[in-house]
Short mmCIF file of C-alpha atoms in Angstrom, two decimals:
data_model
loop_
_atom_site.label_atom_id
_atom_site.label_comp_id
_atom_site.label_asym_id
_atom_site.label_seq_id
_atom_site.Cartn_x
_atom_site.Cartn_y
_atom_site.Cartn_z
CA MET A 666 -12.35 -14.79 -8.52
CA ASN A 667 -15.25 -12.91 -9.31
CA ASN A 668 -18.05 -15.01 -8.44
CA ILE A 669 -16.81 -15.33 -4.81
CA ILE A 670 -19.43 -13.04 -2.66
CA LEU A 671 -18.96 -14.14 0.62
CA GLY A 672 -17.05 -11.71 2.52
CA ARG A 673 -17.17 -8.76 -0.10
CA TYR A 674 -17.80 -5.50 0.55
CA LEU A 675 -20.60 -3.77 -0.92
CA GLU A 676 -20.42 0.16 -0.88
CA GLY A 677 -24.11 2.11 0.51
CA ASN A 678 -24.98 4.57 2.77
CA SER A 679 -27.56 2.73 4.84
CA VAL A 680 -27.69 3.11 8.60
CA ILE A 681 -25.76 -0.41 9.14
CA HIS A 682 -22.95 0.85 7.17
CA ARG A 683 -22.48 3.35 9.01
CA MET A 684 -22.37 1.41 12.41
CA ASP A 685 -19.29 1.18 14.01
CA ALA A 686 -17.44 -1.79 13.11
CA ARG A 687 -16.53 -2.43 16.69
CA ALA A 688 -20.75 -2.83 17.59
CA LYS A 689 -21.12 -4.80 14.37
CA LEU A 690 -18.38 -7.29 15.08
CA ILE A 691 -19.07 -7.78 19.01
CA LEU A 692 -23.26 -8.20 17.71
CA SER A 693 -22.53 -10.90 15.09
CA PHE A 694 -20.53 -12.68 17.34
CA TYR A 695 -23.05 -12.54 20.13
CA PHE A 696 -25.58 -13.45 17.11
CA ILE A 697 -24.11 -16.84 16.23
CA LEU A 698 -23.88 -17.18 20.54
CA ILE A 699 -27.80 -16.59 20.51
CA VAL A 700 -28.57 -18.42 17.54
CA PHE A 701 -27.98 -21.47 19.87
CA LEU A 702 -30.50 -20.18 22.65
CA CYS A 703 -33.00 -21.30 19.53
CA ASN A 704 -34.54 -24.45 20.39
CA ASN A 705 -38.13 -24.31 18.90
CA TRP A 706 -40.06 -23.28 15.80
CA GLN A 707 -41.16 -19.75 17.93
CA THR A 708 -37.27 -18.72 18.79
CA TYR A 709 -36.17 -19.83 15.49
CA THR A 710 -39.08 -17.35 13.86
CA LEU A 711 -38.40 -14.70 15.98
CA LEU A 712 -34.68 -14.66 14.60
CA ALA A 713 -35.73 -15.64 11.13
CA VAL A 714 -37.66 -12.39 11.07
CA PHE A 715 -34.53 -10.59 12.88
CA THR A 716 -32.23 -11.04 10.63
CA PHE A 717 -34.76 -10.31 7.86
CA PHE A 718 -35.17 -7.08 9.86
CA CYS A 719 -31.16 -6.16 9.51
CA VAL A 720 -30.95 -7.74 6.05
CA LEU A 721 -33.47 -4.73 5.00
CA CYS A 722 -31.80 -2.04 7.56
CA SER A 723 -28.84 -2.77 5.17
CA ARG A 724 -30.28 -2.06 1.84
CA ILE A 725 -28.92 -4.80 0.00
CA ASP A 726 -30.91 -6.69 -2.06
CA VAL A 727 -31.45 -10.11 -0.80
CA LYS A 728 -30.58 -12.17 -3.99
CA TYR A 729 -26.98 -10.92 -2.97
CA PHE A 730 -27.59 -13.11 0.16
CA ILE A 731 -28.65 -16.02 -0.93
CA LYS A 732 -25.80 -15.92 -3.21
CA GLY A 733 -23.75 -15.87 -0.61
CA VAL A 734 -24.95 -19.20 0.59
CA ARG A 735 -24.29 -20.76 -2.67
CA PRO A 736 -20.56 -21.57 -1.88
CA LEU A 737 -21.62 -23.02 1.44
CA ILE A 738 -24.35 -25.37 -0.43
CA GLY A 739 -22.56 -28.90 -0.05
CA LEU A 740 -21.84 -28.12 3.37
CA ILE A 741 -25.31 -27.39 4.18
CA LEU A 742 -26.63 -30.02 2.53
CA ILE A 743 -24.33 -32.98 4.78
CA THR A 744 -25.08 -31.51 7.91
CA VAL A 745 -28.50 -31.81 7.25
CA LEU A 746 -28.38 -34.96 5.55
CA LEU A 747 -26.61 -36.58 8.54
CA GLN A 748 -28.61 -35.02 10.69
CA LEU A 749 -31.48 -36.60 9.18
CA PHE A 750 -30.62 -39.96 8.83
CA PHE A 751 -28.26 -40.67 12.26
CA THR A 752 -30.41 -39.03 14.47
CA SER A 753 -32.82 -41.23 16.59
CA GLY A 754 -35.54 -40.75 19.09
CA GLY A 755 -38.92 -39.68 17.98
CA HIS A 756 -41.58 -41.56 15.68
CA VAL A 757 -39.86 -43.69 13.40
CA TYR A 758 -40.89 -43.27 9.81
CA TRP A 759 -38.41 -45.41 8.02
CA HIS A 760 -35.51 -47.64 8.53
CA TRP A 761 -32.76 -49.18 6.62
CA GLY A 762 -29.48 -50.19 8.18
CA ILE A 763 -27.74 -47.95 9.92
CA PHE A 764 -30.15 -45.39 8.19
CA GLN A 765 -32.98 -44.26 9.87
CA LEU A 766 -35.61 -41.27 9.40
CA THR A 767 -37.48 -40.35 12.68
CA SER A 768 -39.55 -37.02 13.66
CA PHE A 769 -36.41 -35.77 15.93
CA GLY A 770 -34.13 -35.98 12.30
CA ILE A 771 -36.35 -34.34 10.71
CA ILE A 772 -36.46 -31.45 13.71
CA ASN A 773 -33.13 -31.26 13.87
CA ALA A 774 -32.14 -31.11 10.31
CA VAL A 775 -34.74 -28.67 9.71
CA TYR A 776 -33.35 -26.50 12.62
CA ILE A 777 -29.27 -27.03 11.84
CA PHE A 778 -30.57 -25.57 8.47
CA CYS A 779 -31.76 -22.81 10.03
CA ARG A 780 -29.01 -21.95 12.30
CA ILE A 781 -26.42 -22.01 9.57
CA LEU A 782 -28.79 -20.12 7.24
CA LEU A 783 -28.51 -17.34 9.85
CA ILE A 784 -25.38 -17.27 10.97
CA VAL A 785 -24.41 -17.20 7.39
CA PHE A 786 -26.94 -14.03 6.34
CA MET A 787 -25.67 -12.37 9.61
CA SER A 788 -21.90 -12.59 8.85
CA THR A 789 -22.57 -11.89 5.26
CA LEU A 790 -24.38 -8.76 6.46
CA LEU A 791 -21.00 -7.99 8.62
CA THR A 792 -18.88 -8.43 5.72
CA ALA A 793 -21.41 -6.23 3.05
CA THR A 794 -21.54 -3.42 5.20
CA THR A 795 -17.81 -3.09 6.49
CA THR A 796 -14.82 -2.49 4.60
CA PRO A 797 -11.77 -4.78 5.76
CA LEU A 798 -10.00 -1.93 6.52
CA GLU A 799 -12.65 -1.03 9.13
CA ILE A 800 -12.72 -4.95 10.14
CA ALA A 801 -8.67 -4.70 11.02
CA ASP A 802 -9.33 -1.60 12.88
CA GLY A 803 -12.53 -2.71 14.94
CA LEU A 804 -10.52 -6.36 15.44
CA GLU A 805 -7.50 -4.15 16.90
CA ALA A 806 -9.86 -2.38 19.29
CA LEU A 807 -11.13 -5.62 20.27
CA MET A 808 -7.56 -7.18 20.69
CA ARG A 809 -6.37 -3.82 22.34
CA PRO A 810 -7.09 -5.14 25.89
CA LEU A 811 -4.60 -7.97 25.36
CA ARG A 812 -1.96 -5.61 25.39
CA LYS A 813 -1.58 -6.61 28.69
CA LEU A 814 -0.88 -10.27 28.42
CA LYS A 815 2.25 -8.56 25.66
CA VAL A 816 0.12 -9.50 22.58
CA PRO A 817 1.74 -6.90 20.31
CA VAL A 818 -1.41 -5.31 19.06
CA ASP A 819 -0.55 -3.04 17.40
CA GLU A 820 2.30 -4.74 15.25
CA ILE A 821 -0.85 -7.70 14.50
CA ALA A 822 -3.32 -4.82 13.25
CA LEU A 823 -0.30 -3.33 10.89
CA MET A 824 0.06 -6.61 10.07
CA ILE A 825 -3.49 -7.00 8.84
CA SER A 826 -3.79 -3.76 7.49
CA ILE A 827 -0.46 -3.83 4.81
CA ALA A 828 -1.94 -8.00 4.15
CA LEU A 829 -5.46 -6.56 3.32
CA ARG A 830 -3.30 -3.61 1.15
CA PHE A 831 -1.61 -5.68 -0.87
CA VAL A 832 -4.50 -8.25 -1.52
CA PRO A 833 -5.69 -6.42 -4.71
CA THR A 834 -1.49 -6.10 -6.21
CA LEU A 835 -0.48 -9.42 -5.38
CA MET A 836 -4.01 -10.95 -7.36
CA ASP A 837 -3.07 -8.58 -10.46
CA GLU A 838 0.76 -9.60 -10.17
CA THR A 839 -0.53 -13.30 -9.92
CA GLN A 840 -2.75 -12.89 -13.22
CA LYS A 841 0.19 -11.19 -15.15
CA ILE A 842 2.58 -14.11 -13.86
CA ILE A 843 0.04 -16.52 -14.98
CA ASN A 844 -0.16 -14.71 -18.55
CA ALA A 845 3.50 -14.60 -19.13
CA GLN A 846 3.68 -18.27 -18.18
CA ARG A 847 1.01 -19.30 -20.62
CA SER A 848 2.65 -16.93 -23.23
CA ARG A 849 5.65 -19.16 -22.99
CA GLY A 850 3.52 -22.43 -23.37
CA VAL A 851 2.51 -23.27 -19.91
CA ASN A 852 -0.91 -24.88 -20.16
CA PHE A 853 -2.93 -24.11 -17.33
CA GLY A 854 -5.91 -26.62 -15.74
CA GLU A 855 -4.91 -29.80 -17.93
CA GLY A 856 -3.53 -32.98 -16.94
CA ASN A 857 -4.35 -35.19 -13.43
CA ILE A 858 -3.61 -33.23 -10.07
CA ILE A 859 -0.35 -34.18 -9.88
CA LYS A 860 0.46 -32.44 -13.19
CA GLN A 861 -1.66 -29.28 -12.17
CA ALA A 862 -0.36 -29.21 -9.47
CA LYS A 863 3.23 -29.27 -10.30
CA MET A 864 2.19 -26.47 -13.29
CA LEU A 865 1.82 -24.21 -9.87
CA ILE A 866 5.14 -24.04 -9.89
CA PRO A 867 6.03 -21.54 -11.97
CA ILE A 868 3.46 -19.26 -10.47
CA LEU A 869 4.08 -19.53 -7.16
CA ILE A 870 7.83 -19.35 -7.26
CA PRO A 871 8.27 -16.43 -8.75
CA LEU A 872 4.80 -14.57 -6.87
CA PHE A 873 7.21 -16.01 -3.40
CA VAL A 874 10.07 -14.03 -4.51
CA ASN A 875 8.51 -11.19 -5.88
CA SER A 876 6.76 -10.66 -2.44
CA ILE A 877 10.07 -10.98 -0.48
CA LYS A 878 11.31 -8.04 -2.63
CA ARG A 879 8.44 -5.54 -2.28
CA ALA A 880 8.60 -6.61 1.41
CA GLU A 881 12.02 -5.43 1.39
CA ASP A 882 11.49 -2.57 0.06
CA LEU A 883 8.23 -1.63 1.68
CA ALA A 884 10.14 -1.88 4.79
CA VAL A 885 13.14 0.60 3.89
CA ALA A 886 10.68 2.46 2.77
CA MET A 887 8.58 2.77 6.12
CA GLU A 888 11.76 2.89 8.37
CA ALA A 889 12.70 5.99 5.81
CA ARG A 890 8.90 7.71 6.96
CA GLY A 891 10.30 7.07 10.59
CA TYR A 892 8.37 3.84 11.75
CA GLN A 893 9.96 2.67 14.84
CA GLY A 894 7.61 0.21 15.62
CA GLY A 895 3.64 -0.10 16.79
CA LEU A 896 4.04 1.41 20.11
CA ASN A 897 3.36 5.30 20.44
CA ARG A 898 2.33 6.34 17.53
CA THR A 899 -0.89 8.61 16.87
CA ARG A 900 -4.20 7.58 14.73
CA TYR A 901 -5.37 9.29 11.46
CA ARG A 902 -8.57 6.82 11.16
CA LEU A 903 -10.69 7.09 13.73
CA GLN A 904 -13.56 4.76 15.04
CA LYS A 905 -16.57 6.53 16.56
CA TRP A 906 -19.47 5.03 18.57
CA HIS A 907 -22.91 6.75 17.59
CA THR A 908 -25.92 6.32 19.23
CA VAL A 909 -26.81 3.57 16.43
CA ASP A 910 -24.84 1.96 17.94
CA THR A 911 -25.79 1.64 21.56
CA VAL A 912 -29.28 1.52 20.03
CA ALA A 913 -28.12 -1.92 18.64
CA ILE A 914 -26.95 -3.25 20.90
CA ILE A 915 -30.10 -2.46 23.16
CA ILE A 916 -31.92 -4.35 20.76
CA PHE A 917 -29.91 -7.23 20.41
CA GLY A 918 -30.23 -6.91 24.85
CA GLY A 919 -34.40 -7.06 24.11
CA LEU A 920 -34.45 -9.86 22.01
CA THR A 921 -32.09 -12.21 24.11
CA LEU A 922 -34.76 -11.77 26.77
CA LEU A 923 -37.72 -12.46 24.05
CA LEU A 924 -35.48 -15.64 23.15
CA LEU A 925 -34.69 -16.78 26.81
CA GLY A 926 -38.55 -16.46 27.50
CA LEU A 927 -40.27 -18.12 24.20
CA ARG A 928 -37.45 -21.09 24.87
CA GLY A 929 -39.11 -24.38 25.52
CA MET B 699 24.89 29.44 0.97
CA THR B 700 24.82 27.23 4.17
CA ALA B 701 25.58 23.58 4.17
CA ILE B 702 23.05 21.20 4.53
CA ILE B 703 24.71 17.95 4.17
CA LYS B 704 28.58 17.35 5.02
CA VAL B 705 30.43 14.14 3.72
CA LYS B 706 33.81 13.43 5.21
CA ASP B 707 36.00 10.33 3.99
CA LEU B 708 32.60 8.23 4.11
CA SER B 709 33.23 4.79 3.06
CA TYR B 710 31.11 1.60 2.71
CA ALA B 711 32.14 -2.05 1.38
CA TYR B 712 29.57 -4.66 0.24
CA ASP B 713 30.49 -7.99 -1.53
CA ASP B 714 32.86 -6.53 -3.76
CA PHE B 715 31.51 -3.48 -4.29
CA LYS B 716 33.37 -0.56 -2.72
CA LEU B 717 31.53 3.05 -2.11
CA GLY B 718 34.12 6.02 -1.27
CA PRO B 719 36.02 8.10 0.37
CA LEU B 720 33.45 10.39 -0.74
CA ASN B 721 34.12 13.92 0.40
CA LEU B 722 31.44 15.97 -0.01
CA THR B 723 28.88 19.52 0.85
CA ILE B 724 25.46 20.00 -0.87
CA ASN B 725 24.02 23.80 0.30
CA GLN B 726 20.83 24.45 1.76
CA ASN B 727 18.06 25.13 -1.83
CA GLU B 728 20.25 23.26 -3.89
CA TRP B 729 18.48 20.51 -6.02
CA ILE B 730 21.71 17.87 -7.03
CA SER B 731 21.39 15.75 -9.67
CA ILE B 732 23.24 11.94 -9.38
CA ILE B 733 23.96 10.25 -12.41
CA GLY B 734 26.19 7.36 -13.30
CA LYS B 735 25.29 3.95 -14.35
CA ASN B 736 24.04 0.50 -12.44
CA GLY B 737 25.72 -0.32 -9.40
CA SER B 738 27.67 2.94 -9.64
CA GLY B 739 26.71 3.55 -6.01
CA LYS B 740 24.27 6.30 -6.37
CA SER B 741 21.30 4.36 -4.15
CA THR B 742 23.80 3.08 -1.60
CA PHE B 743 24.79 6.66 -1.05
CA ALA B 744 21.17 8.08 -0.49
CA ARG B 745 20.56 5.10 1.92
CA LEU B 746 23.84 6.16 3.67
CA LEU B 747 22.33 9.59 4.09
CA ASP B 748 19.41 8.51 5.48
CA GLY B 749 20.91 5.98 7.90
CA LEU B 750 19.11 3.31 6.17
CA ILE B 751 22.42 1.40 6.00
CA GLU B 752 25.40 2.06 8.00
CA ALA B 753 29.19 3.38 6.74
CA ASP B 754 32.22 1.98 7.79
CA THR B 755 33.92 4.58 8.17
CA GLY B 756 33.51 8.53 7.64
CA GLU B 757 31.12 10.65 9.16
CA ILE B 758 27.76 12.32 7.38
CA ILE B 759 26.52 15.97 9.10
CA ILE B 760 22.71 16.84 8.11
CA ASP B 761 21.45 20.30 9.54
CA GLY B 762 24.25 20.14 11.77
CA LEU B 763 23.76 16.75 12.88
CA LYS B 764 25.84 14.14 13.25
CA LEU B 765 24.43 10.83 12.00
CA ASN B 766 24.66 8.43 14.88
CA GLU B 767 22.64 6.24 16.83
CA GLU B 768 21.50 8.90 18.68
CA ASN B 769 20.36 11.13 15.97
CA ILE B 770 19.20 8.77 13.46
CA TRP B 771 15.79 9.52 13.95
CA LYS B 772 15.98 13.38 13.94
CA ILE B 773 18.09 13.19 11.32
CA ARG B 774 15.04 10.89 9.40
CA SER B 775 12.50 12.93 9.84
CA MET B 776 14.33 15.51 8.28
CA ILE B 777 14.46 14.01 4.93
CA GLY B 778 11.81 12.83 2.75
CA MET B 779 12.36 9.86 0.62
CA VAL B 780 10.75 8.52 -2.30
CA PHE B 781 11.53 5.17 -4.03
CA GLN B 782 11.54 3.44 -7.33
CA ASN B 783 8.61 1.31 -7.26
CA PRO B 784 5.30 3.40 -6.22
CA ASP B 785 3.64 0.27 -5.51
CA ASN B 786 6.08 -0.90 -2.95
CA GLN B 787 6.25 2.09 -0.84
CA PHE B 788 2.40 2.16 -0.35
CA VAL B 789 1.86 1.64 3.36
CA GLY B 790 -1.93 2.67 3.94
CA ALA B 791 -4.88 1.09 2.57
CA ASN B 792 -5.71 3.93 0.86
CA VAL B 793 -4.20 7.86 -0.03
CA ALA B 794 -4.58 9.75 2.79
CA ASP B 795 -3.56 6.81 4.89
CA ASP B 796 -0.62 6.52 3.16
CA VAL B 797 -0.11 10.13 3.50
CA ALA B 798 -1.18 9.90 7.30
CA PHE B 799 1.70 7.36 7.74
CA GLY B 800 5.17 9.31 8.68
CA LEU B 801 2.89 11.71 10.71
CA GLU B 802 1.55 8.56 12.73
CA ASN B 803 5.43 7.68 13.31
CA ARG B 804 5.92 11.02 14.47
CA GLN B 805 2.91 11.00 16.98
CA ILE B 806 1.43 14.12 15.44
CA PRO B 807 -2.43 14.45 16.77
CA HIS B 808 -4.78 13.37 15.44
CA ALA B 809 -6.86 16.87 14.51
CA GLU B 810 -3.60 18.31 12.88
CA MET B 811 -2.44 15.32 11.19
CA VAL B 812 -6.13 15.67 9.42
CA GLN B 813 -4.66 19.22 8.15
CA LEU B 814 -1.71 18.54 7.24
CA VAL B 815 -3.11 15.13 5.54
CA ASP B 816 -5.27 17.67 3.29
CA ASN B 817 -2.88 20.07 2.77
CA ALA B 818 -0.32 18.06 1.41
CA LEU B 819 -2.44 16.25 -0.90
CA LYS B 820 -3.71 19.78 -2.01
CA MET B 821 -0.27 20.49 -2.99
CA VAL B 822 0.41 17.43 -5.41
CA ASP B 823 -3.07 17.87 -6.62
CA MET B 824 -4.73 15.02 -5.36
CA SER B 825 -6.97 16.04 -2.77
CA ALA B 826 -9.94 14.34 -5.09
CA PHE B 827 -8.53 10.77 -4.71
CA LYS B 828 -8.23 10.90 -1.25
CA HIS B 829 -10.25 8.20 -0.24
CA HIS B 830 -8.92 6.11 -3.14
CA GLU B 831 -7.05 2.78 -2.79
CA PRO B 832 -4.00 2.14 -4.44
CA ASP B 833 -4.87 -0.59 -6.91
CA LYS B 834 -6.96 2.52 -8.44
CA LEU B 835 -4.45 4.71 -8.89
CA SER B 836 -2.08 4.97 -11.80
CA GLY B 837 2.17 4.84 -11.07
CA GLY B 838 2.67 8.73 -11.35
CA GLN B 839 -0.38 9.14 -8.81
CA LYS B 840 1.35 6.58 -6.19
CA GLN B 841 4.26 8.72 -6.90
CA ARG B 842 2.27 11.70 -6.02
CA VAL B 843 1.11 10.42 -3.08
CA ALA B 844 4.56 8.86 -2.02
CA ILE B 845 5.36 12.76 -2.53
CA ALA B 846 2.16 14.18 -0.34
CA GLY B 847 3.65 11.73 2.39
CA VAL B 848 7.16 12.90 2.14
CA LEU B 849 5.98 16.92 2.11
CA ALA B 850 3.25 16.18 5.00
CA ILE B 851 6.87 15.69 7.71
CA HIS B 852 8.09 19.27 6.12
CA PRO B 853 11.68 18.03 5.18
CA LYS B 854 14.36 19.80 4.66
CA ILE B 855 15.44 17.39 2.45
CA VAL B 856 14.34 15.24 -0.36
CA ILE B 857 15.62 12.61 -1.46
CA LEU B 858 14.01 11.19 -4.89
CA ASP B 859 15.77 7.67 -5.61
CA GLU B 860 14.69 6.75 -9.35
CA ALA B 861 11.51 8.26 -8.35
CA THR B 862 10.65 8.89 -11.95
CA SER B 863 11.82 5.54 -13.38
CA MET B 864 8.79 3.23 -13.74
CA LEU B 865 7.04 6.12 -15.23
CA ASP B 866 5.57 6.62 -18.70
CA PRO B 867 7.31 10.10 -20.23
CA GLU B 868 4.74 12.44 -19.67
CA GLY B 869 4.35 11.32 -15.63
CA ARG B 870 8.26 11.31 -15.03
CA ARG B 871 7.80 15.46 -16.86
CA GLU B 872 4.65 16.40 -14.44
CA LEU B 873 6.15 15.04 -11.34
CA LEU B 874 9.48 16.36 -11.99
CA ASN B 875 8.06 19.98 -12.51
CA LEU B 876 5.53 19.24 -9.25
CA ILE B 877 8.86 19.07 -7.47
CA HIS B 878 10.63 21.68 -9.54
CA GLN B 879 7.02 23.94 -8.25
CA LEU B 880 7.39 22.83 -4.23
CA LYS B 881 11.10 22.97 -3.89
CA ASN B 882 10.94 26.81 -4.91
CA GLN B 883 7.22 27.47 -2.90
CA TYR B 884 9.13 25.45 0.53
CA HIS B 885 12.87 25.51 0.11
CA PHE B 886 13.72 22.44 0.28
CA THR B 887 16.72 20.60 -0.83
CA VAL B 888 16.68 17.99 -3.60
CA ILE B 889 18.68 15.05 -4.43
CA ALA B 890 17.79 13.04 -7.29
CA ILE B 891 19.15 10.08 -8.37
CA THR B 892 18.34 8.98 -12.07
CA HIS B 893 19.59 7.01 -15.34
CA ASP B 894 17.72 9.59 -17.24
CA ILE B 895 20.68 12.76 -18.17
CA ASP B 896 17.61 14.73 -19.65
CA GLU B 897 16.01 15.37 -16.18
CA THR B 898 19.05 16.70 -14.50
CA VAL B 899 19.24 19.53 -17.23
CA ASP B 900 17.81 21.85 -14.51
CA ALA B 901 19.44 20.70 -11.61
CA ASP B 902 21.55 23.00 -10.02
CA ARG B 903 24.64 20.45 -9.78
CA ILE B 904 24.75 17.26 -10.89
CA LEU B 905 27.44 14.33 -9.70
CA VAL B 906 28.32 11.62 -11.86
CA MET B 907 29.21 8.75 -9.99
CA ASN B 908 31.42 5.55 -11.10
CA ASN B 909 32.94 2.39 -9.55
CA GLY B 910 31.98 4.19 -5.47
CA GLN B 911 33.34 7.16 -6.61
CA ILE B 912 32.16 10.76 -8.06
CA ILE B 913 34.12 11.53 -10.97
CA MET B 914 32.42 14.73 -11.66
CA ASP B 915 30.82 17.52 -9.39
CA ASP B 916 29.82 20.62 -11.60
CA ASN B 917 27.35 22.42 -12.90
CA PRO B 918 25.10 20.85 -15.92
CA SER B 919 26.58 23.44 -18.61
CA LYS B 920 30.44 22.10 -17.42
CA ILE B 921 29.46 18.64 -17.17
CA PHE B 922 27.60 18.01 -20.62
CA THR B 923 30.77 19.93 -22.36
CA HIS B 924 32.51 16.23 -21.65
CA ASP B 925 30.38 14.85 -23.51
CA GLN B 926 32.67 11.73 -24.38
CA GLN B 927 33.70 11.18 -21.18
CA LEU B 928 30.23 10.80 -20.07
CA LEU B 929 29.72 8.59 -23.42
CA ASN B 930 32.71 6.24 -22.27
CA LEU B 931 30.58 5.99 -18.82
CA GLY B 932 27.91 4.67 -20.52
CA LEU B 933 25.64 7.49 -19.81
CA ASP B 934 24.02 8.88 -22.52
CA LEU B 935 24.01 12.51 -23.63
CA PRO B 936 21.09 15.45 -23.25
CA LEU B 937 19.12 15.98 -26.30
CA THR B 938 20.79 19.64 -27.40
CA GLU B 939 24.26 17.47 -26.72
CA LYS B 940 23.04 14.88 -29.18
CA ILE B 941 22.08 18.12 -31.72
CA LYS B 942 24.90 19.22 -31.66
CA LYS B 943 27.31 16.63 -32.43
CA ASN B 944 24.94 15.52 -35.47
CA LEU B 945 24.96 18.99 -36.85
CA ALA B 946 28.71 18.72 -36.34
CA GLU B 947 29.09 15.63 -38.24
CA ASP B 948 27.53 17.81 -40.90
CA GLY B 949 30.05 20.21 -40.92
CA ILE B 950 27.67 23.07 -38.94
CA GLN B 951 29.56 24.11 -35.35
CA LEU B 952 27.69 25.54 -32.52
CA SER B 953 29.11 26.63 -29.98
CA GLU B 954 31.80 24.95 -27.53
CA ASP B 955 30.08 25.45 -24.65
CA TYR B 956 26.95 23.77 -23.16
CA LEU B 957 23.37 25.06 -24.68
CA ASN B 958 19.82 24.45 -23.14
CA GLU B 959 16.96 23.98 -25.07
CA GLU B 960 16.66 27.70 -25.02
CA GLU B 961 19.94 28.67 -26.03
CA MET B 962 19.80 25.88 -29.04
CA ALA B 963 16.95 27.66 -30.81
CA LYS B 964 18.12 30.77 -30.88
CA LYS B 965 21.52 29.73 -31.86
CA ILE B 966 20.21 28.12 -34.81
CA TRP B 967 17.76 30.81 -35.50
CA GLU B 968 20.63 33.07 -35.47
CA LEU B 969 22.94 30.35 -37.62
CA SER B 970 20.07 30.39 -40.06
CA SER B 971 19.83 34.21 -40.58
CA LYS B 972 23.01 34.48 -41.38
CA MET B 973 22.81 31.95 -44.38
#
């Protein structure tokens, strides 16, 4: 589990770490949208330079971001190859059956590669500089208007925050169950797929049963502590909108205008 | 002494288990220990007091308020409960969040909440761990946080439902000392449910439960003189009683009454100087 870099929080105290989670969430979504504005090398260069600037601002090692791309390499390769061999138009360099290598194809493949890379970098930046809890709080704040549509935003937020809080606890428990079953002679990771899937049963069943027991205990404890539902609770954790956040939004606005201007 | 909890003809049935009818009065600032073997109805009783389960008959009056649909949240805000498993009662994402959970439910304004949380963490000596996540804390530390969460709401009654049973001996002793000390400071009533008879020696009163009935209700020194009866109930004896029994087998008779550790040391001292 330790080699999954994607989505992990890295402690730090950079400008980006200190930004408000709501601003970071909005801007990350917005970034994904403006990536699609790019359609020539000027715009891609501009966006790449901008992304690199953001990465520098976070004071996180670039190597970390490159590692974050690694698990996605298969996906990127497939997309790029599909673009490369199945795009028609422009000068045809090479041709074999349904496969063809064209100038349009090459350009498109490079663009797609850049697009995915930029999006992965930016979302890694979001998760690396924001704790899961801040992300949950930010999402809740952004979902708040949905209350008018009778969406139980507070309950969803509480569920997310409890889920996040129990992730390490359940991981620990899973490991304990695996070890306990191993000590009783179950061999994990051997045999064919069906055999391996069957071996998951002695892990999954106790894990489910324990989770239900935990949920019961937690519900009783919450009720004993006066929890009556999401509405009308005050908040201990507060989110603060800083000047940095406003500045960041202005920068993104300027970036959008530049992109629109450079767009071919 | 004023009564804080009054229980009249309380009964509750569940599958083939029957609790009660119980009649009981608990006074303010008392430390009540409830002992009994598994399935004797201790936890059920605690849950009935907090309104977490509904009684079949009888009534519970807490601080002058009758426990019913209307008063239940008022009564819950007077009672702080600490449960057995430190992990399963940790609601917040980190220590401060968890302590604040009860305050959030009571709609305490943010500024006041920050203060109350800090104070509560100071009381249990966990201020340094304020931003720690639960998986970075030991069991004893998590129970301290649970107690801080209970103290933050300034309860009149603290119920410990086997709150120390998953801790190591040292953590257990520390936690009980802490609660004793906080009780003297903030004057709340403690109802401590336990399997461990050694935890009850400092109680003001001990209730022994068996098969859903309270079969003994007295101060520790009286209860511990019923040693054979306690053993028959599957309960252990406190350390001093065990020593006394062993000495009796060797023909050395100490007093008939219950002796705490200090009194026992003194008694043995007297005896050995006579020899």
